[in-house]
């Protein structure tokens, strides 16, 4: 295909319509189903890609055009993103089309309204319609943990906790994210298997520490945990599904934090002998220690991995974790969160109800979202409010159009204008929110940039010239508030039926690095707890999707929504 545009957007050679049938024939002969288009300066001349895209779509191809997926400069990142989209389109298009049909048939059979919208989670923490997801499936990459971050922000805000660190520990990994002023941090510097994906994503630090993470001894004779995982099959040794290697779950079972009578997910009971044999054979005997010490070592190493993960999103970015609360969820998070918080000096841990399904709950709390961007590189000194309003107008119009197509009513629409700015000569930009009605001058924008740069990097150069790189519009379709059920009121003492028994649990004070010891700890059934109940550690709190551990010195209060608010290492603050 012959086409050429200058870096200033001047069309030197436009696509020749006579070449397009031959291009389609060549692609068809090669067995191509999905096509990625990425012209060098398509963000300046999108109509060139549009001409080719229309011709190929008319010929029956699935087409991803960079001017539609990511109309920004930086051709490598743009090309990588649009190629990933092209890979995903055939799979996602067929799957989502089939899902839509099956759901419509099911609703019709049940006599339900066929108008109920079906949404798909995207990596930014917003929702997209099935139609959008079928065209831009790249936005669903890395979206799995996003729902948990959204739900954490919402639940913590109701507990009057605006600054939180989320810790989502599942079977294979722990996903950690920082939330400031109840707002998840968004970045566009994502990657997948080493390839850049230039889409807005919630900034999540994923580490290889989960309940299924395998403990091993490295070449230097040191104990390590992860990133290898036993996965669902064969799983930890204690699952009795063929696994023989020791995992974090096996260590928790050996230390009494999980019980042999605990029915994980309501049906899976655990084999303590299998866990003991795995730890003994692979860790304890090679290191010359007993099984309990080896199990404690596995937990300490796993916790240390998570502590480092928290420091990456907090300390390394200028935030003091002691000024945040830790929100723990995922199937395994509540077993480790109090110890991790204690090591970091985090005073409060919030454990929401049903932490194993919090990501799914977050999807129900999310709003519709469209991210629109247009590259317009120009010095900041050339900018005035009237000029910005004029340049933002097409993007704002497009945002309104997309929300209207999604069925969002005018009163539920929220459009935010953002500028990507940088010091001239810098390689990357900062996103600066820009209220067009209050943005008085370039000087105001300059000050906002310097403040943001200082806050993020610890320094700013007030004398350095700035430039605008991209214009962004965030178009949000607000959904009805998500209502959470409230618990019945109780007093400070949990009801008698809430205690299912007692067992020996090996743990140490949350606020101490000293080796732990065995404690006779009560085991509570979370479904029987009432609002206002207090529980002191050591204690185990079990529910269908997760188990929580309180260490000696920890003190938990059940709030009106069933959240456990744990004061870490502070004892009974009500005594």
XYZ file of C-alpha atoms in Angstrom:
575
model
C 0.000 0.000 0.000
C 1.460 3.323 -1.096
C 0.859 6.180 1.351
C 2.929 9.019 2.769
C 2.243 11.833 5.254
C 4.794 14.280 6.645
C 5.370 14.806 10.370
C 3.321 17.989 10.024
C 0.321 16.123 8.648
C 0.744 17.093 5.005
C -0.493 14.327 2.694
C 2.180 13.616 0.080
C 0.628 10.388 -1.234
C -2.948 9.340 -0.489
C -4.040 5.673 -0.620
C -4.703 4.600 -4.189
C -8.164 3.044 -4.450
C -6.998 0.882 -7.335
C -4.559 -0.953 -5.019
C -7.182 -1.927 -2.436
C -8.829 -4.896 -4.234
C -5.397 -6.432 -4.802
C -4.494 -5.915 -1.135
C -7.680 -7.667 -0.037
C -7.009 -10.544 -2.427
C -3.462 -10.984 -1.125
C -4.642 -11.035 2.474
C -7.390 -13.514 1.691
C -4.966 -15.779 -0.133
C -2.681 -15.732 2.921
C -5.563 -16.835 5.146
C -5.704 -13.551 7.062
C -8.779 -12.982 9.213
C -7.844 -9.872 11.206
C -5.825 -6.897 9.983
C -3.898 -4.263 11.975
C -3.399 -0.895 10.279
C -0.758 1.502 11.594
C 0.364 4.307 9.294
C 3.263 6.393 10.560
C 1.386 9.686 11.036
C -2.192 8.404 11.131
C -2.857 10.460 14.258
C -2.499 13.527 12.022
C -4.263 12.095 8.951
C -6.728 9.441 10.177
C -8.658 9.525 6.899
C -5.909 7.543 5.157
C -6.286 4.608 7.507
C -10.045 5.118 7.349
C -10.083 4.624 3.573
C -8.133 1.376 3.770
C -10.062 0.147 6.811
C -13.432 0.651 5.094
C -12.284 -1.179 1.974
C -11.006 -4.166 3.968
C -14.098 -4.288 6.168
C -16.294 -4.260 3.076
C -14.223 -7.206 1.864
C -15.076 -9.139 5.052
C -11.981 -8.591 7.193
C -11.873 -7.636 10.864
C -9.839 -4.429 10.971
C -8.063 -2.617 13.805
C -6.972 0.854 12.750
C -4.518 2.721 14.981
C -6.353 6.012 14.337
C -9.416 4.431 15.974
C -7.677 2.437 18.723
C -4.921 4.860 19.750
C -4.658 8.148 17.793
C -1.406 9.192 19.500
C 2.175 9.720 18.398
C 4.904 7.148 19.279
C 4.460 4.701 16.447
C 6.013 1.698 18.216
C 3.645 1.776 21.181
C 0.733 2.526 18.846
C 1.644 -0.348 16.532
C 2.089 -2.779 19.430
C -1.287 -1.840 20.887
C -3.187 -2.089 17.604
C -1.573 -5.442 16.714
C -2.634 -6.862 20.092
C -6.132 -5.588 19.395
C -6.094 -7.319 16.010
C -5.040 -10.599 17.622
C -7.876 -10.366 20.145
C -10.703 -9.261 17.861
C -11.535 -12.628 16.239
C -11.688 -14.413 19.581
C -13.507 -11.708 21.516
C -15.880 -10.858 18.682
C -17.088 -14.448 18.365
C -17.235 -15.023 22.107
C -19.078 -11.824 22.980
C -21.488 -12.199 20.054
C -22.316 -15.713 21.243
C -22.660 -14.505 24.837
C -25.006 -11.717 23.801
C -27.205 -14.141 21.863
C -27.336 -16.708 24.653
C -28.145 -14.093 27.285
C -30.897 -12.629 25.115
C -32.403 -16.089 24.626
C -32.156 -16.835 28.346
C -33.798 -13.539 29.302
C -36.545 -14.130 26.775
C -37.153 -17.627 28.143
C -37.419 -16.247 31.669
C -39.700 -13.423 30.593
C -37.102 -10.759 31.494
C -36.508 -7.503 29.650
C -34.101 -7.926 26.705
C -32.930 -4.357 27.245
C -30.761 -5.130 30.278
C -27.259 -4.059 29.177
C -24.311 -6.431 29.318
C -21.036 -4.752 30.218
C -17.382 -5.760 30.026
C -14.699 -4.622 32.490
C -11.767 -2.688 31.095
C -8.310 -2.127 32.527
C -8.998 1.489 33.509
C -11.617 0.433 36.032
C -14.524 1.459 33.826
C -17.074 -0.548 31.900
C -17.591 -0.836 28.176
C -20.585 -2.113 26.244
C -20.386 -5.380 24.335
C -20.277 -3.389 21.101
C -17.244 -1.407 22.253
C -15.516 -4.503 23.628
C -15.932 -6.319 20.303
C -14.222 -3.443 18.492
C -11.538 -2.591 21.082
C -10.825 -5.772 23.065
C -7.308 -4.546 23.850
C -8.924 -2.412 26.565
C -9.841 -5.598 28.439
C -6.183 -6.598 28.844
C -5.144 -6.520 32.521
C -8.752 -5.838 33.510
C -9.072 -8.821 35.865
C -7.810 -7.122 39.055
C -9.345 -3.724 38.205
C -12.728 -4.560 39.693
C -11.196 -5.233 43.096
C -9.493 -1.845 43.137
C -12.748 -0.083 42.213
C -14.672 -1.937 44.921
C -11.950 -1.246 47.502
C -12.102 2.479 46.818
C -15.894 2.496 47.129
C -16.060 0.402 50.306
C -13.178 2.233 51.984
C -14.793 5.601 51.199
C -17.926 4.488 53.034
C -15.662 3.712 55.999
C -14.192 7.235 55.685
C -10.844 5.858 54.496
C -9.781 7.896 51.470
C -6.146 6.786 51.242
C -5.704 3.043 50.975
C -3.426 0.341 49.623
C -5.193 -2.657 48.118
C -3.804 -6.174 48.474
C -5.523 -8.795 46.331
C -3.941 -12.185 47.089
C -5.242 -15.089 45.095
C -3.848 -18.469 44.205
C -0.986 -17.383 41.941
C -0.223 -13.718 42.560
C -0.845 -10.696 44.742
C -2.010 -7.509 43.026
C -1.206 -4.294 44.882
C -2.469 -0.802 44.113
C -2.449 2.641 45.726
C -5.571 4.803 46.027
C -5.340 8.481 46.977
C -8.422 10.556 47.836
C -10.631 7.575 46.931
C -9.278 7.679 43.351
C -7.357 4.759 41.799
C -4.103 5.740 40.108
C -4.242 5.466 36.300
C -1.253 4.933 34.023
C -0.786 4.349 30.301
C 2.603 2.655 30.704
C 1.336 -0.925 30.720
C 2.945 -3.954 29.110
C 2.010 -7.526 28.265
C 4.748 -10.141 27.905
C 7.238 -7.331 27.333
C 5.137 -5.568 24.692
C 3.892 -2.033 25.398
C 0.122 -1.596 25.628
C -0.678 2.111 25.457
C -4.100 2.124 27.089
C -5.317 3.624 30.376
C -4.936 0.994 33.103
C -5.206 1.063 36.876
C -1.653 1.130 38.205
C -1.274 -2.340 39.752
C 1.918 -4.002 40.910
C 1.560 -7.773 40.475
C 3.975 -10.052 42.319
C 4.317 -13.832 42.350
C 2.952 -14.483 45.830
C -0.291 -16.418 46.186
C -1.768 -19.288 48.107
C -0.465 -21.674 45.465
C 3.046 -20.174 45.282
C 5.625 -22.958 45.568
C 8.331 -22.859 48.241
C 11.783 -23.991 47.174
C 15.465 -23.688 48.036
C 17.603 -21.708 45.609
C 21.133 -22.522 44.461
C 22.587 -20.580 47.376
C 20.648 -22.605 49.919
C 18.126 -19.856 50.736
C 14.404 -20.387 51.073
C 12.341 -18.744 48.327
C 8.611 -18.595 47.631
C 7.221 -18.135 44.112
C 6.855 -16.958 41.454
C 6.196 -20.560 40.345
C 2.718 -21.693 41.286
C 1.009 -25.041 41.756
C -1.994 -23.454 39.990
C -5.491 -24.948 40.285
C -4.279 -28.291 38.955
C -2.601 -30.039 40.672
C -2.748 -27.332 43.362
C -1.176 -27.370 46.842
C -0.250 -30.752 48.280
C -3.050 -30.496 50.851
C -5.687 -30.340 48.093
C -5.081 -34.041 47.291
C -5.240 -33.404 43.552
C -1.792 -34.679 42.687
C 0.351 -31.812 43.952
C 3.465 -32.819 45.893
C 5.336 -29.506 46.220
C 4.941 -27.273 49.309
C 2.985 -24.060 48.894
C 1.894 -21.103 51.007
C -1.463 -22.797 51.568
C 0.279 -25.916 52.882
C 2.272 -23.734 55.297
C -0.876 -21.993 56.537
C -2.463 -25.392 57.153
C 0.565 -26.623 59.117
C 0.405 -23.521 61.315
C -3.281 -24.021 62.127
C -4.381 -20.899 60.266
C -6.424 -23.143 58.041
C -8.094 -26.157 59.630
C -8.461 -29.693 58.359
C -12.201 -29.305 58.867
C -12.313 -25.964 57.072
C -14.307 -26.506 53.878
C -12.714 -24.176 51.347
C -15.404 -22.875 49.030
C -17.850 -24.941 51.049
C -16.637 -28.297 49.752
C -12.847 -28.832 49.735
C -11.284 -30.189 52.933
C -7.529 -30.204 53.447
C -5.026 -33.005 54.041
C -2.572 -32.019 56.803
C -0.439 -35.127 56.343
C 0.148 -34.348 52.658
C 1.102 -30.762 53.516
C 3.471 -31.932 56.235
C 5.169 -34.442 53.935
C 5.661 -31.842 51.183
C 7.217 -29.292 53.553
C 9.311 -31.929 55.315
C 10.726 -33.403 52.108
C 11.397 -30.223 50.150
C 12.133 -27.605 52.837
C 12.564 -28.820 56.417
C 14.909 -31.770 55.881
C 17.189 -30.023 53.340
C 17.521 -27.003 55.658
C 17.857 -29.069 58.842
C 14.811 -27.670 60.640
C 11.487 -28.934 61.907
C 8.281 -28.724 59.903
C 6.761 -25.889 61.943
C 9.856 -23.690 61.580
C 9.925 -24.433 57.850
C 6.234 -23.535 57.487
C 6.774 -20.308 59.428
C 9.726 -19.518 57.153
C 7.557 -19.991 54.066
C 4.982 -17.544 55.446
C 7.642 -14.996 56.412
C 9.210 -15.080 52.937
C 5.802 -14.766 51.252
C 4.926 -11.824 53.506
C 8.271 -10.174 52.770
C 7.550 -10.441 49.051
C 4.222 -8.680 49.564
C 5.802 -6.025 51.774
C 8.245 -5.200 48.974
C 5.328 -5.019 46.576
C 3.567 -2.496 48.814
C 6.732 -0.378 49.066
C 6.945 -0.224 45.265
C 3.554 1.516 44.981
C 3.997 3.635 48.121
C 7.485 4.433 49.422
C 9.115 4.394 45.975
C 6.497 6.870 44.762
C 6.731 9.273 47.675
C 3.918 7.925 49.863
C 4.250 6.838 53.478
C 2.330 3.563 53.959
C 1.806 4.469 57.616
C -0.611 7.132 56.409
C -2.736 4.590 54.536
C -5.067 1.741 55.405
C -4.612 -1.700 53.856
C -7.647 -3.218 52.139
C -7.237 -6.978 51.953
C -9.163 -9.301 49.656
C -8.798 -12.300 47.397
C -9.066 -15.838 48.684
C -5.752 -15.730 50.579
C -5.242 -12.052 51.397
C -6.906 -12.007 54.806
C -4.529 -14.659 56.166
C -1.526 -12.413 55.570
C -2.749 -8.807 55.622
C -2.350 -8.067 59.342
C 1.255 -9.309 59.401
C 2.104 -7.354 56.249
C 0.475 -4.220 57.653
C 2.345 -4.575 60.956
C 5.718 -4.837 59.228
C 4.998 -1.675 57.241
C 3.537 0.294 60.142
C 0.091 0.432 58.540
C -2.332 0.983 61.440
C -5.585 -0.289 59.926
C -6.621 -3.267 57.823
C -10.044 -3.370 56.187
C -11.361 -6.820 55.239
C -14.636 -6.544 53.301
C -17.280 -9.280 53.325
C -16.824 -12.038 50.732
C -13.258 -10.924 49.916
C -12.828 -13.796 47.485
C -15.327 -12.242 45.072
C -14.573 -8.546 45.581
C -13.312 -8.163 42.001
C -16.691 -9.331 40.717
C -18.443 -6.931 43.080
C -16.295 -4.088 41.762
C -17.542 -4.716 38.258
C -21.066 -4.038 39.507
C -19.876 -0.758 41.054
C -18.037 0.562 37.993
C -19.209 3.293 35.627
C -19.199 3.291 31.845
C -16.021 4.861 30.509
C -14.574 6.102 27.223
C -11.030 7.474 26.941
C -10.517 9.802 23.988
C -7.158 11.243 22.995
C -5.693 13.414 20.263
C -2.036 14.343 19.805
C -1.410 18.087 19.437
C 2.191 18.957 20.286
C 2.627 22.665 20.916
C 4.454 24.968 23.367
C 2.440 25.929 26.416
C 3.185 29.624 25.849
C 0.996 29.470 22.729
C -2.046 28.310 24.708
C -5.004 30.389 25.839
C -8.361 29.263 27.302
C -10.293 30.095 24.134
C -7.861 28.076 22.045
C -8.125 25.086 24.385
C -11.915 25.170 24.305
C -11.843 25.143 20.527
C -9.368 22.256 20.353
C -11.218 20.179 22.942
C -14.605 20.710 21.281
C -14.413 17.763 18.798
C -13.311 15.351 21.524
C -16.068 16.520 23.863
C -18.612 16.122 21.086
C -17.343 12.599 20.414
C -17.580 11.753 24.128
C -21.200 12.901 24.272
C -21.959 10.885 21.144
C -20.443 7.686 22.550
C -22.295 8.017 25.853
C -25.537 8.667 24.013
C -24.975 5.532 21.907
C -24.485 3.616 25.170
C -27.868 4.838 26.362
C -26.492 7.135 29.073
C -28.913 9.940 29.910
C -27.597 13.546 29.821
C -27.790 13.933 33.608
C -25.603 10.818 34.086
C -22.848 12.024 31.753
C -19.592 13.438 33.105
C -16.829 14.673 30.810
C -13.364 15.596 32.088
C -10.694 17.347 30.041
C -7.038 16.445 30.600
C -3.763 17.650 29.121
C -0.668 15.491 28.701
C 2.181 17.889 29.456
C 5.963 17.699 29.835
C 9.101 19.758 29.980
C 10.306 20.308 26.435
C 12.821 17.542 25.752
C 11.326 15.047 28.180
C 10.363 11.609 26.866
C 7.147 11.117 28.843
C 4.288 13.219 30.063
C 2.118 13.881 33.089
C -1.666 14.012 32.931
C -2.934 17.383 34.171
C -6.703 17.771 34.694
C -7.867 20.963 33.033
C -11.222 22.536 33.822
C -11.914 24.625 30.735
C -14.192 26.978 32.660
C -11.624 27.729 35.385
C -8.426 27.476 33.367
C -7.519 31.182 33.234
C -4.118 31.101 31.556
C -1.018 29.200 30.515
C 0.494 30.321 33.814
C -2.207 28.403 35.715
C -1.466 25.232 33.742
C 2.257 25.720 34.242
C 1.843 25.885 38.006
C -0.362 22.781 38.013
C 2.298 20.879 36.085
C 5.139 21.968 38.380
C 3.120 20.982 41.455
C 2.286 17.583 39.999
C 5.862 16.957 38.867
C 7.197 17.839 42.302
C 4.673 15.621 44.038
C 5.462 12.668 41.770
C 9.244 12.994 41.406
C 10.343 15.211 44.281
C 11.600 18.069 42.114
C 10.407 20.622 39.560
C 12.087 23.238 37.351
C 10.014 26.409 37.355
C 12.221 27.974 34.686
C 12.023 25.138 32.120
C 9.632 25.642 29.177
C 6.653 23.287 28.882
C 4.680 21.828 26.028
C 1.330 20.158 25.553
C 1.493 16.758 23.862
C -1.994 15.207 23.979
C -5.536 16.337 24.630
C -7.658 13.809 26.496
C -11.338 13.575 27.321
C -12.590 11.122 29.898
C -16.271 10.444 29.208
C -18.018 8.764 32.150
C -21.529 7.379 32.217
C -22.553 7.318 35.875
C -24.476 4.231 36.920
C -26.924 4.077 39.837
C -25.197 3.871 43.240
C -24.449 0.341 44.356
C -26.298 -0.533 47.553
C -24.624 -2.744 50.132
C -26.667 -4.787 52.621
C -26.414 -3.889 56.279
C -25.989 -6.286 59.170
C -28.280 -6.584 62.120
C -27.075 -4.639 65.148
C -25.361 -6.487 67.979
C -23.337 -5.567 71.024
C -19.588 -5.792 71.512
C -19.668 -9.546 72.199
C -20.305 -11.796 69.169
C -23.293 -14.139 69.495
C -22.558 -17.616 70.843
C -23.384 -19.350 67.558
C -20.685 -17.313 65.793
C -17.921 -19.348 67.477
C -17.543 -22.674 65.708
C -14.745 -23.929 67.932
C -11.128 -23.390 68.916
C -7.831 -24.646 67.564
C -4.111 -24.283 68.041
C -2.765 -21.523 65.785
C 0.913 -20.688 65.389
C 1.477 -16.938 65.148
C 3.324 -14.100 66.789
C 2.367 -10.533 67.721
C 1.596 -8.508 64.610
C 3.873 -5.726 65.799
C 6.865 -7.977 66.498
C 9.496 -9.631 64.356
C 10.102 -12.234 67.060
C 9.375 -15.906 66.295
C 5.809 -16.917 66.946
C 4.279 -19.540 69.166
C 1.189 -21.697 69.512
C -2.013 -20.072 70.758
C -5.389 -21.506 71.636
C -7.484 -19.342 69.320
C -11.248 -19.107 68.815
C -12.599 -19.805 65.326
C -15.439 -17.521 64.293
C -18.010 -17.985 61.520
C -18.213 -14.615 59.806
C -21.778 -15.110 58.606
C -22.968 -15.046 62.243
C -21.219 -11.814 63.246
C -23.282 -8.695 63.900
C -22.593 -5.000 63.500
C -20.714 -3.714 66.537
C -19.094 -7.034 67.472
C -15.470 -6.888 68.624
C -12.901 -9.662 68.198
C -9.427 -9.685 69.735
C -6.497 -11.640 68.367
C -5.352 -14.287 68.226
C -8.420 -15.416 66.312
C -9.441 -17.051 63.055
C -12.488 -15.785 61.156
C -13.790 -18.158 58.482
C -16.225 -17.612 55.639
C -17.045 -19.296 52.345
C -14.503 -17.509 50.149
C -11.704 -16.663 52.581
C -10.174 -17.029 56.052
C -8.858 -14.109 58.125
C -6.165 -14.281 60.799
C -5.851 -11.853 63.712
C -2.527 -11.970 65.556
C -2.093 -11.284 69.278
C -2.555 -7.544 69.728
C -4.873 -7.149 66.725
C -8.377 -5.921 67.401
C -11.266 -6.080 64.919
C -14.606 -4.301 64.867
C -17.506 -5.320 62.625
C -19.105 -2.276 61.000
C -22.663 -1.806 59.742
C -21.836 -3.316 56.316
C -20.016 -6.347 57.716
C -16.509 -5.031 57.095
C -13.823 -6.079 59.552
C -11.887 -2.979 60.617
C -8.703 -4.246 62.248
C -6.518 -2.093 64.471
C -3.149 -3.738 63.903
C -1.109 -4.502 67.012
C -3.007 -1.946 69.094
C -4.913 -4.276 71.415
C -8.438 -3.615 72.673
C -8.820 0.109 72.094
C -12.187 -0.039 73.861
C -10.914 -1.630 77.052
